[in-house]
Coordinates of C-alpha atoms in Angstrom, one line a residue:
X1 CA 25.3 37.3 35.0
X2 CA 21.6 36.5 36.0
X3 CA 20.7 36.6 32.1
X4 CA 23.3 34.6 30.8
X5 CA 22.5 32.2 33.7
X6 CA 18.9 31.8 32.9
X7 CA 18.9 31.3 29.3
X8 CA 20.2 27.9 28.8
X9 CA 17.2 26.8 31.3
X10 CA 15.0 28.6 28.7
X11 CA 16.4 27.5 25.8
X12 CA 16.7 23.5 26.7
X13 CA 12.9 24.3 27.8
X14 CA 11.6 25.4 24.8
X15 CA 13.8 22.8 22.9
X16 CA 11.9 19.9 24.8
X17 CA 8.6 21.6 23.9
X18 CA 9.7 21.4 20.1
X19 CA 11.0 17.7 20.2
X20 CA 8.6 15.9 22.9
X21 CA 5.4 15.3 21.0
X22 CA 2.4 13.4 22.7
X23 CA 1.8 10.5 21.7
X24 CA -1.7 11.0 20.0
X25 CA 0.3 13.7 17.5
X26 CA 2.7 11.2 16.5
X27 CA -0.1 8.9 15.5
X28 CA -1.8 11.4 14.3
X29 CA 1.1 12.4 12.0
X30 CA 2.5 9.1 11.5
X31 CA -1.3 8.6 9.7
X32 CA -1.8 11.6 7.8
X33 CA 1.7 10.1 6.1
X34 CA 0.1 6.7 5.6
X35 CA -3.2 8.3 4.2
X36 CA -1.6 10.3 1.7
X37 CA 0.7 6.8 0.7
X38 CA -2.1 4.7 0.4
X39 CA -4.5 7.9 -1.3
X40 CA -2.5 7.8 -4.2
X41 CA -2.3 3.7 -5.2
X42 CA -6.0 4.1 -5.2
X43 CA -6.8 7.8 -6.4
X44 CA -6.1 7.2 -9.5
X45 CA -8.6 5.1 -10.5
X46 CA -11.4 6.9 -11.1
X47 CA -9.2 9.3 -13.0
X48 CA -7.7 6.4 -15.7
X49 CA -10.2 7.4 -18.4
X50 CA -9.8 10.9 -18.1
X51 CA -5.8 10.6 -18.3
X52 CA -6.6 8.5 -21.7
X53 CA -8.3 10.9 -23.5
X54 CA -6.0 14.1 -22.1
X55 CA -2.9 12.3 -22.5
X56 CA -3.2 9.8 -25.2
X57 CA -2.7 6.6 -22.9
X58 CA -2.8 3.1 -24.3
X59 CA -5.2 0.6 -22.4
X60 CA -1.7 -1.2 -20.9
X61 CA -0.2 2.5 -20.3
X62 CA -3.5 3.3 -18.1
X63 CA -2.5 -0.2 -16.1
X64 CA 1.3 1.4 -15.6
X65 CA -0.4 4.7 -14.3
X66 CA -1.1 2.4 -11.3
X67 CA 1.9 0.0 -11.6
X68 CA 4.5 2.4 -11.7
X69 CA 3.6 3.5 -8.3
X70 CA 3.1 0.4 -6.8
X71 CA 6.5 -1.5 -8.4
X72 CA 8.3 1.5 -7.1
X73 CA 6.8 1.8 -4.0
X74 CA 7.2 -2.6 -3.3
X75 CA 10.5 -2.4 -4.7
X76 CA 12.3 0.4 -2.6
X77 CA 10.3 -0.2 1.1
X78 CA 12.8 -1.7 2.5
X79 CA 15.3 0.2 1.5
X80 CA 13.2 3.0 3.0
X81 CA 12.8 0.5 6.1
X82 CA 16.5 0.2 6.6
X83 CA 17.2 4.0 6.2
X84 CA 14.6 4.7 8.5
X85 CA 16.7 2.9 11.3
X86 CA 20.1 3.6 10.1
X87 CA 19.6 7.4 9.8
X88 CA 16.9 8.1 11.7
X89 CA 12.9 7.4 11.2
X90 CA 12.0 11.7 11.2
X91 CA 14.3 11.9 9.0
X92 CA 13.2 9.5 6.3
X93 CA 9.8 10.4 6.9
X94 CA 10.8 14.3 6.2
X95 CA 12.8 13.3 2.8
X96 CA 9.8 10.7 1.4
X97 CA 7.3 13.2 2.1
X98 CA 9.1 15.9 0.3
X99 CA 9.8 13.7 -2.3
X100 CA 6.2 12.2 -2.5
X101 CA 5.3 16.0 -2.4
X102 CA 7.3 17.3 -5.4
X103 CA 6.6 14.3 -7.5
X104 CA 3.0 14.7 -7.2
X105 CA 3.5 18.0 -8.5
X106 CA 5.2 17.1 -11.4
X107 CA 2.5 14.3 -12.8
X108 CA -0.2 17.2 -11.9
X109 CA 1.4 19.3 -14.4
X110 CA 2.6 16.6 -17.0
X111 CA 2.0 16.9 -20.6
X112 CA 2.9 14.0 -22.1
X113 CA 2.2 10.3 -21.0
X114 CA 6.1 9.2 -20.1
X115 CA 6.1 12.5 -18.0
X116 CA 3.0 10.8 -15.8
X117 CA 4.1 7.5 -15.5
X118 CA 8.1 8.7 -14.7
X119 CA 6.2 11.3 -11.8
X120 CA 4.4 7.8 -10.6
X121 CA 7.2 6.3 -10.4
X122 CA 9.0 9.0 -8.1
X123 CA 6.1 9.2 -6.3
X124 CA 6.3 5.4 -5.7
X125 CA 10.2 5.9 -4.6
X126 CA 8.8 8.5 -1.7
X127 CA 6.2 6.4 -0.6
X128 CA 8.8 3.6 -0.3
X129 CA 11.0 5.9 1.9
X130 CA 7.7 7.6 4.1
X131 CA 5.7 4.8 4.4
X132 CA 8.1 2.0 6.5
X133 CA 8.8 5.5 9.1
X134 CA 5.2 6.0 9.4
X135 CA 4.9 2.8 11.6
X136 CA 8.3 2.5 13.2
X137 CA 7.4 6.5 14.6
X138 CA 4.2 4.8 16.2
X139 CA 5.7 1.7 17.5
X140 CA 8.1 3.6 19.1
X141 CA 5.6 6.6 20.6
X142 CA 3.5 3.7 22.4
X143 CA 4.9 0.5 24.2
X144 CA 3.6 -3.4 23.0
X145 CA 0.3 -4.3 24.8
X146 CA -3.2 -3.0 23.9
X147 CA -2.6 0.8 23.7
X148 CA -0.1 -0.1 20.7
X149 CA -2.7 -2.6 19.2
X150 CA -5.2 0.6 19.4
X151 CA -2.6 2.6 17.5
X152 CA -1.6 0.0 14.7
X153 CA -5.4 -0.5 14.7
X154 CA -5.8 3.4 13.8
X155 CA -2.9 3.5 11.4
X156 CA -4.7 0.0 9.7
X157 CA -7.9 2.1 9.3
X158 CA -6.5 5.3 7.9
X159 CA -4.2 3.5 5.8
X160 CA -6.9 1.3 5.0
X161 CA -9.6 4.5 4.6
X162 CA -7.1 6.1 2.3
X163 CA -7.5 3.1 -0.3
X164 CA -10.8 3.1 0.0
X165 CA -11.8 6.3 -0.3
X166 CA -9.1 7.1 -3.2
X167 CA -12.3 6.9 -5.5
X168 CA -14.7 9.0 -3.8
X169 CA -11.6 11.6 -3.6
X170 CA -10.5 11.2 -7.1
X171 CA -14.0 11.5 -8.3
X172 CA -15.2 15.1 -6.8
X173 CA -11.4 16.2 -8.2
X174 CA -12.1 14.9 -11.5
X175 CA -15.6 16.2 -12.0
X176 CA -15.1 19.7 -10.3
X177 CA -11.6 20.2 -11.7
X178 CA -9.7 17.9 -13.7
X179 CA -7.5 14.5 -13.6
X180 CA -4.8 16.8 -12.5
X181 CA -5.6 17.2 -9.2
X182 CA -5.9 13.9 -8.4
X183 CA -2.0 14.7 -8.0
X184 CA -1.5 18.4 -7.0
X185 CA -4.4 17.7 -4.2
X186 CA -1.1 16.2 -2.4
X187 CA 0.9 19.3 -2.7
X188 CA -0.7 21.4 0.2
X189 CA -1.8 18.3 1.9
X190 CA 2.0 17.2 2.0
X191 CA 3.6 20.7 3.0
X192 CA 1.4 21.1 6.0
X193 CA 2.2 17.5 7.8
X194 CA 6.1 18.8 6.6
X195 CA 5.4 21.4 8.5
X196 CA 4.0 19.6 11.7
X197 CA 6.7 16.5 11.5
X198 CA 9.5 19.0 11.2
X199 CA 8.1 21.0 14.5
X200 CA 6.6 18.0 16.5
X201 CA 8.3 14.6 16.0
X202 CA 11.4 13.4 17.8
X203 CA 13.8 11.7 15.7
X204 CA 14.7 8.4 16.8
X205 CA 17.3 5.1 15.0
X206 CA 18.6 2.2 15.4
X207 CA 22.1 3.1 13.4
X208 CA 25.1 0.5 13.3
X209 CA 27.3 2.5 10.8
X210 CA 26.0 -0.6 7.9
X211 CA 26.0 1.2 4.7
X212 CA 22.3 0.5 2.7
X213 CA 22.0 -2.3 0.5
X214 CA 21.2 -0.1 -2.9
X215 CA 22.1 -3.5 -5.3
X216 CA 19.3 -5.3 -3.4
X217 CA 17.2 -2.6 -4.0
X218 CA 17.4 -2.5 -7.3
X219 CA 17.3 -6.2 -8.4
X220 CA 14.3 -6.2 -6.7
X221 CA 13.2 -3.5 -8.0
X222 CA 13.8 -4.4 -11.6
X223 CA 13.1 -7.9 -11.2
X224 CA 9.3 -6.7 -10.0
X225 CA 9.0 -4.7 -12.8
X226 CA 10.3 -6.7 -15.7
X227 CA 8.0 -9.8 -14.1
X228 CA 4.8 -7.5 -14.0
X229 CA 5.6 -6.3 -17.7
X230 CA 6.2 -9.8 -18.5
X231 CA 2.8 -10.9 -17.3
X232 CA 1.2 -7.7 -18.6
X233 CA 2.3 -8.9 -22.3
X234 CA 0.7 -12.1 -21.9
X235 CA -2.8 -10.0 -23.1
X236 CA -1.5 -9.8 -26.4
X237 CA 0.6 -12.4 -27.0
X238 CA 0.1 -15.1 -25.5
X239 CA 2.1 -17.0 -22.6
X240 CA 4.3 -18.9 -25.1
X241 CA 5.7 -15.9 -27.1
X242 CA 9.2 -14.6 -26.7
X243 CA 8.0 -11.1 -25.7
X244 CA 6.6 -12.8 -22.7
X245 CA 9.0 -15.5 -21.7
X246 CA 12.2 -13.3 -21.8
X247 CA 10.7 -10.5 -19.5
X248 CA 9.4 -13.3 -17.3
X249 CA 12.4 -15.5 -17.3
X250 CA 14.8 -11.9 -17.1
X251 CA 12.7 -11.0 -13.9
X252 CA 12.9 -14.1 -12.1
X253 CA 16.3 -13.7 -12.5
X254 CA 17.0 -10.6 -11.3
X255 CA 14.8 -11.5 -8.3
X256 CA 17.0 -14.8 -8.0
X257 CA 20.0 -12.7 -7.7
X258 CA 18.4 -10.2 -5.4
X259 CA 18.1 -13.3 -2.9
X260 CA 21.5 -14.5 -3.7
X261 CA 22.9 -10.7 -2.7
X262 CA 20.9 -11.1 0.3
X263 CA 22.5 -13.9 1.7
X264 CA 26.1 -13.0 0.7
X265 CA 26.1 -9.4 1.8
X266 CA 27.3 -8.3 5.2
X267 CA 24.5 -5.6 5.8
X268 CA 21.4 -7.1 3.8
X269 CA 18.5 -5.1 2.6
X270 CA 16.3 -7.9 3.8
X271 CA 17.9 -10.1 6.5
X272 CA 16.9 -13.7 5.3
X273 CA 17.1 -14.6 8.7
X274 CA 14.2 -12.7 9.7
X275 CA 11.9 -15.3 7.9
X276 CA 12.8 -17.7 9.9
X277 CA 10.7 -16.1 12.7
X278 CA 7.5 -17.8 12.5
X279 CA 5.4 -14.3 12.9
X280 CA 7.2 -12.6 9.9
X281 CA 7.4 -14.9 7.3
X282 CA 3.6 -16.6 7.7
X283 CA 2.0 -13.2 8.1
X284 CA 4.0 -11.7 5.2
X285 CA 3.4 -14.8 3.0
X286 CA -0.8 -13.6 4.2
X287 CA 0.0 -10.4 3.2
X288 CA 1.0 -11.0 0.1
X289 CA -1.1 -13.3 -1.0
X290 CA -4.3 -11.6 0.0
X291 CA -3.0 -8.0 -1.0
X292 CA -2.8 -9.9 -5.0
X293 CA -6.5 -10.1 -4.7
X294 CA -7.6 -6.8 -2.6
X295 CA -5.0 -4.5 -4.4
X296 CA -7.4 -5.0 -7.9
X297 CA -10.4 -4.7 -6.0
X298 CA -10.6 -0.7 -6.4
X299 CA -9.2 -1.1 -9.9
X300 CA -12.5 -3.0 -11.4
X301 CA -14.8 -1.6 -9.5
X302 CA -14.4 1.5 -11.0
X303 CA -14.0 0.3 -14.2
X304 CA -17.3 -1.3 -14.1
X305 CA -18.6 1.9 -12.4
X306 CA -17.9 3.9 -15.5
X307 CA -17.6 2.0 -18.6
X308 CA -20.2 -0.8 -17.5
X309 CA -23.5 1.0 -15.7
X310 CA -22.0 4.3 -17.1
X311 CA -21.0 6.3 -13.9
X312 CA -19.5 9.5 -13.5
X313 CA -16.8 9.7 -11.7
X314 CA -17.9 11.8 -9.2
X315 CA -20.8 8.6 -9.0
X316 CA -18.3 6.2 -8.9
X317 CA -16.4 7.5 -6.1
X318 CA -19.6 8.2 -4.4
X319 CA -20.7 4.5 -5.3
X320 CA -17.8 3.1 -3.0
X321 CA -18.6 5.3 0.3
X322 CA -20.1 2.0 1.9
X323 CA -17.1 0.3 1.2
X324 CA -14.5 2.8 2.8
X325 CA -16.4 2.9 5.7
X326 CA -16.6 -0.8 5.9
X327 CA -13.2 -0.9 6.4
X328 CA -12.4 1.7 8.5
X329 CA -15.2 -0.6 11.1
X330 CA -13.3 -3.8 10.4
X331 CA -9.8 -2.2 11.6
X332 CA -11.2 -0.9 14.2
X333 CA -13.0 -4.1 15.0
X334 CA -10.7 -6.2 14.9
X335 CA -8.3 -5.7 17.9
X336 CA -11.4 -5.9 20.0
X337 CA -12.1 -9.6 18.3
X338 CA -8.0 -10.2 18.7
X339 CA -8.4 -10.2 22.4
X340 CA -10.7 -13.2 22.5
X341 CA -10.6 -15.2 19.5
X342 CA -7.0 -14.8 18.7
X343 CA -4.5 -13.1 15.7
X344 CA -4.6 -16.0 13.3
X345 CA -8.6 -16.5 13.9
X346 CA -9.6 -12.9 12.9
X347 CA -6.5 -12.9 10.4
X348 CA -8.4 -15.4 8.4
X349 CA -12.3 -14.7 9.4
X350 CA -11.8 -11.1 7.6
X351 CA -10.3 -13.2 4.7
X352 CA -13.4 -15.6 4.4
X353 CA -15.0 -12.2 4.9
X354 CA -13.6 -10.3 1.6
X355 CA -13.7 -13.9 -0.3
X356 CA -17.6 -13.8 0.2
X357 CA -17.5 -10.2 -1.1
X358 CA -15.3 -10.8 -3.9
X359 CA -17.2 -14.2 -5.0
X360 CA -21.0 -12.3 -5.0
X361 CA -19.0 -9.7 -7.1
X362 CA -18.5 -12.1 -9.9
X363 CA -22.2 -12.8 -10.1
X364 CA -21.9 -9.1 -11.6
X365 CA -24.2 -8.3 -15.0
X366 CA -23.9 -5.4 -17.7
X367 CA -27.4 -4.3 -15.9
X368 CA -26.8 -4.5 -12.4
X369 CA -28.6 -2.4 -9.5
X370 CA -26.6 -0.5 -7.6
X371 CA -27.3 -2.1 -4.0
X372 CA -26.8 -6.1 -5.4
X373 CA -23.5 -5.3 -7.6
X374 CA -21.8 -2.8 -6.1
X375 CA -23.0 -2.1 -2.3
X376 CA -23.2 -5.0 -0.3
X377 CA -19.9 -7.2 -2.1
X378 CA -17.9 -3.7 -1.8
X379 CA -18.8 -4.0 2.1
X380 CA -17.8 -7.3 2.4
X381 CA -14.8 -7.3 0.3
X382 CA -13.4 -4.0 2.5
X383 CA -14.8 -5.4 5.8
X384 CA -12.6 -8.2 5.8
X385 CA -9.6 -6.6 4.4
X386 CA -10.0 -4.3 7.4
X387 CA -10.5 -7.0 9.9
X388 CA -7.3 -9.1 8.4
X389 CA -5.3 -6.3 7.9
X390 CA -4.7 -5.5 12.1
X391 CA -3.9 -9.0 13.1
X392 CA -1.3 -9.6 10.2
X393 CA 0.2 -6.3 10.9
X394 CA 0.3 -6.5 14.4
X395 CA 1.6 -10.4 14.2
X396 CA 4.6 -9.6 11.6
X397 CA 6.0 -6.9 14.0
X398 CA 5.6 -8.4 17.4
X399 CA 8.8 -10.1 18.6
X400 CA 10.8 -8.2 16.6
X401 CA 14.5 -6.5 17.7
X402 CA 14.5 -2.7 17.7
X403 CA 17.3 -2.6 15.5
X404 CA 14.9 -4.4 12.8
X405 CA 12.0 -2.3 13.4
X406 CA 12.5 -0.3 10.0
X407 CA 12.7 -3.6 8.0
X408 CA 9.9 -5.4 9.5
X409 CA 7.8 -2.5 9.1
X410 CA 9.1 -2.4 5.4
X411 CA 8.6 -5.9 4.9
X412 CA 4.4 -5.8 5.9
X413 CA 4.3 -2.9 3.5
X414 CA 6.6 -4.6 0.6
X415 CA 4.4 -8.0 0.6
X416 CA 1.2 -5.9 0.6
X417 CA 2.0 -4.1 -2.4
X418 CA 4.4 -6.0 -4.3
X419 CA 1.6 -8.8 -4.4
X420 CA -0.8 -6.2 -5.3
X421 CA 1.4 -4.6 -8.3
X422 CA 1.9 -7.8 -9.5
X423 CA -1.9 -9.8 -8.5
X424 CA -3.0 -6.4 -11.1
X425 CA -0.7 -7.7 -13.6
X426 CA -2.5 -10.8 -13.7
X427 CA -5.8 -9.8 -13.2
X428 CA -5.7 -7.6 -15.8
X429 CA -4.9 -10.4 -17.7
X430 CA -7.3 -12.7 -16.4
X431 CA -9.8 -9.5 -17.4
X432 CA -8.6 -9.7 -20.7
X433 CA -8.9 -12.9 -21.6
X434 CA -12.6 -13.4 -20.3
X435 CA -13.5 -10.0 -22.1
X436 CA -12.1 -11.7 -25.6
X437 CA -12.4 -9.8 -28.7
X438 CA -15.5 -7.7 -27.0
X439 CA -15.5 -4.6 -25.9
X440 CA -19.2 -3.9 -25.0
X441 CA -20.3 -3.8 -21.9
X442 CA -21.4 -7.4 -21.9
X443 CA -17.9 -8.3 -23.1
X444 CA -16.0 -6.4 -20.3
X445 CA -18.4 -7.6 -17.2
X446 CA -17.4 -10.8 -18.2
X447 CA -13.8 -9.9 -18.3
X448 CA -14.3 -7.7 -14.8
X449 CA -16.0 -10.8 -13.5
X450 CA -13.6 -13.5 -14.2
X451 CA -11.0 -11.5 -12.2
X452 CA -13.2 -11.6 -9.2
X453 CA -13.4 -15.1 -9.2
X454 CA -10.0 -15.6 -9.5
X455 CA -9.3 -13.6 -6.8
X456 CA -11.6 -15.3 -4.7
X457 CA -9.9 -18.4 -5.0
X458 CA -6.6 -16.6 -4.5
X459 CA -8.6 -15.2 -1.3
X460 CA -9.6 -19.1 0.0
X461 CA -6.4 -20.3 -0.4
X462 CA -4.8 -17.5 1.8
X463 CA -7.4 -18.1 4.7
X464 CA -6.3 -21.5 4.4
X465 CA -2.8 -20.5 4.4
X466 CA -3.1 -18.4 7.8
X467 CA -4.9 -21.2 9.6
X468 CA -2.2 -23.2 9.0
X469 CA 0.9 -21.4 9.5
X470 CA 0.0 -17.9 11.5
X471 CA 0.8 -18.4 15.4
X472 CA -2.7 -17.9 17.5
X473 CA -1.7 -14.9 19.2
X474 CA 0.5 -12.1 19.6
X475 CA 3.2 -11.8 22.2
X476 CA 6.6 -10.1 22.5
X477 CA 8.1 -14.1 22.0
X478 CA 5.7 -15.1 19.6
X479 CA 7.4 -14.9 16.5
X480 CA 10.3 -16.8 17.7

C-alpha cells in the first residue's frame, strides 16, 4: 500500500517541476520566439541579390521576398492574438513555431522563385500565430509595475536586436555558405526553443467558447496585400493606370469590408471597441506610422551597402553592428527615462531621434565614407526606434482586460508591421522614381535617398502625432 500511496505525491511533484517555469525562462523563451520572428523580416536582406541571381528573381519579386512575410505576418496577428487566448498562449506559441520552423525549411531548399516567396508566406502565417503568444506568456509570468516594464523592455531589445542584426546574420550565412541558410539557420534554432517551451512553459487562456474570426482574417489579409501590390505597380505604370487603380481600389475594399465584419460579428477578430481606449488606438496609430518609415530602414541600407559602395555581404552585415547595438541601448534605456519624463515624452524623443538619423541619411553620396553614411545615421535611426519602441508597447497594453491580452498584443505587432509591409511598398516606389531611368550608382543613391527623406517627414509627423494624442504615462487606468 505504501507505494501506491506515495506515488501520486511523486508524480503531481514532478508534474509542478515540468509546468512551473521561473519567470526569467519564460522571458527568456518568450524572446528567443520574438528574435527568431523579427530575424527573419530583416535576414533577408543582405541575401536579395544572391536569391536574384540563384533563382531568377525580378527586381519587384526581390521586394515580395520581404513582403510576403510581412503581409502574412500583419494580416494573420490577430488572428494569432485571439487564438492565443481562446486556446491557450503555449499552445499557439508551440504550433507558430513549428510552423515558422517547417516553412523555413522549405524556402531553404526551394528551387524555383514561387516556391520562395509561397515558403515566406507560410513563414509569415507562423510568425502571425508565435509572435502575439510571445508577449501575452510574459505579461502574464510578471505582474504590471516596473519588473513588467524591465521585461517588455528586454522583449523590445531582442525583438528589436533581431531586426537589427538580421544583416550581420544574413551576411556571414551568405558569404560562408549560401542564401539558403539565411532560412534553414531557423531550423535547429526553432527545434531547440520547441523543445524548451514544450518542457518549461505553463499554458495559460482566456477562452469564452467564441469561435475565431477566419473572414476577418482574410479580408484583411487580402486587402493588405492587393493594396501593397497596388502601390508596388505604381513603379511601372504610373498612379493613373488601371493596373494600379483596380488593385488599389479592390484592396481598400476588402479592407472596408474587413471593418464592416468587425462591427457586425458577434466574436470580432479586432474588437472595434478596443480603439476607443485612448492607450490602444494613439499608440497603435504611432506604431504604425513610425514602423512605415523604420521597417525600410534595413531594406536600403543594404542596398546601398552592396550595389552603391560595393559591399559584401558579409561587409554589409558587419557595416550595421553599430546600429543593432544602438538599439538594443535605446530599449533598454528607455524604461529608465519612462520613470521620469513620461511614456508619451520618450515615445516621441526616440522618434525625433530616428528622424535625425534618417534625415543625415539622405545627405547620402555614390562615394560615401563609411563612418558619415552609414555609422553614425544607422545609430541614430536604431537608437530612437529602440527608445520609442518600449513606451508604445508598454502604453498599448496597459489597462487592458485579460480576456484581450492576445489581441492587444496582436494589435502592437499588426500596426508595426502592416505599416512596415506597406511604408516598403511605397518607398520602393518613392526609390524608383528618384532613381529614374538610371541604374548607376549615382542613379540609385538618389533613388535610396529620396526614400530617406520621405520617411523622415513620415517620422516628424508621427512625433507630432504622439505628442498630441499619447497619454503621459502608463497606469493600469490609463487607457481608459
Amino acid at each position: 500500500m505504501t507505494p501506491m500511496l506515495e506515488a501520486p505525491d511523486t508524480t503531481a511533484l514532478i508534474s509542478r517541476r515540468r509546468t512551473t517555469a521561473p519567470t526569467w525562462l519564460v522571458v527568456a523563451l518568450a524572446c528567443a520566439g520574438q528574435f527568431l520572428v523579427v530575424l527573419d523580416v530583416s535576414v533577408v536582406n543582405v541575401a536579395l541579390p544572391s536569391m536574384r541571381s540563384g533563382l531568377g528573381l525580378t527586381p519587384s519579386g526581390l521586394q515580395w521576398v520581404v513582403n510576403a512575410y510581412a503581409i502574412a505576418f500583419a494580416g494573420f496577428m490577430l488572428l494569432g492574438g485571439r487564438a492565443g487566448d481562446l486556446y491557450g498562449r503555449k499552445r499557439m506559441f508551440l504550433v507558430g513555431l513549428g510552423l515558422f520552423t517547417l516553412a523555413s525549411l522549405g524556402g531553404g531548399l526551394a528551387q524555383e522563385g514561387w516556391q520562395l516567396l509561397l515558403a515566406r508566406a507560410v513563414q509569415g502565417l507562423g510568425a502571425a500565430v508565435l509572435a502575439p503568444s510571445t508577449l501575452t506568456l510574459l505579461t502574464s509570468a510578471v505582474p504590471e509595475g516596473a519588473a513588467r516594464a524591465r521585461a517588455i523592455a528586454t522583449w523590445t531589445a531582442v525583438g528589436a536586436g533581431g531586426g537589427a542584426a538580421g544583416g550581420l546574420v544574413g551576411g556571414v550565412l551568405v558569404d560562408v555558405l549560401s542564401w539558403r541558410w539565411v532560412l534553414l539557420i531557423n531550423v535547429p534554432v526553432g527545434a531547440l526553443v520547441l523543445a524548451g517551451s514544450a518542457r518549461r512553459l505553463t499554458e495559460s487562456r482566456a477562452g469564452d467558447g467564441r469561435r475565431l474570426d477566419l473572414p476577418g482574417a482574410l479580408l484583411v489579409t487580402g486587402g493588405l496585400a492587393i493594396l501593397a501590390y497596388g502601390i508596388s505597380q505604381t513603379e511601372a505604370e504610373g498612379w493613373t493606370a488601371s493596373a494600379t487603380l483596380l488593385p488599389l481600389l479592390a484592396g481598400l475594399l476588402l479592407i472596408g469590408l474587413f471593418l464592416l465584419v468587425e462591427a457586425r460579428t458577434a466574436a470580432p477578430l479586432m474588437p472595434l471597441g478596443l480603439l476607443r481606449l485612448r492607450s490602444v488606438a494613439s499608440a497603435n496609430a504611432a506604431m504604425f506610422f513610425s514602423g512605415s518609415a523604420m521597417f525600410c530602414m534595413w531594406y536600403f541600407m543594404t542596398l546601398y551597402a552592396q550595389n552603391v559602395l560595393g559591399y559584401s555581404p558579409l561587409a554589409a552585415g558587419v557595416a550595421l553592428v553599430p546600429s543593432s547595438l544602438s538599439v538594443v541601448v535605446g530599449s533598454k534605456l528607455a524604461p529608465r527615462l519612462m520613470r521620469g519624463a513620461g511614456a508619451r515624452t520618450v515615445a516621441a524623443l526616440g522618434t525625433l531621434v530616428a528622424a535625425t538619423g534618417f534625415g543625415w541619411q539622405s545627405t547620402m553620396n555614390a562615394h560615401g565614407a563609411y563612418v558619415t553614411t552609414i555609422m553614425i545615421p544607422g545609430i541614430l535611426m536604431m537608437l530612437g526606434a529602440g527608445l520609442a519602441g518600449t513606451p508604445l508597447a508598454s502604453l498599448a497594453t496597459s489597462g487592458a482586460a485579460p480576456g484581450e491580452a492576445g489581441v492587444v498584443s496582436g494589435l502592437i505587432n499588426t500596426s508595426r508591421t502592416m505599416g512596415g509591409s506597406l511604408g516598403l511598398a511605397v518607398m520602393s516606389t518613392v526609390a524608383a522614381a528618384g532613381t529614374g531611368s538610371g541604374h548607376g550608382p549615382r542613379a540609385l543613391t538618389d533613388g535610396y535617398a529620396l526614400a530617406f527623406r520621405a520617411s523622415t517627414a513620415v517620422l516628424l509627423g508621427a512625433a507630432v502625432l504622439m505628442l498630441l494624442w499619447l497619454p503621459r504615462k502608463i497606469s493600469a487606468t490609463s487607457s481608459r
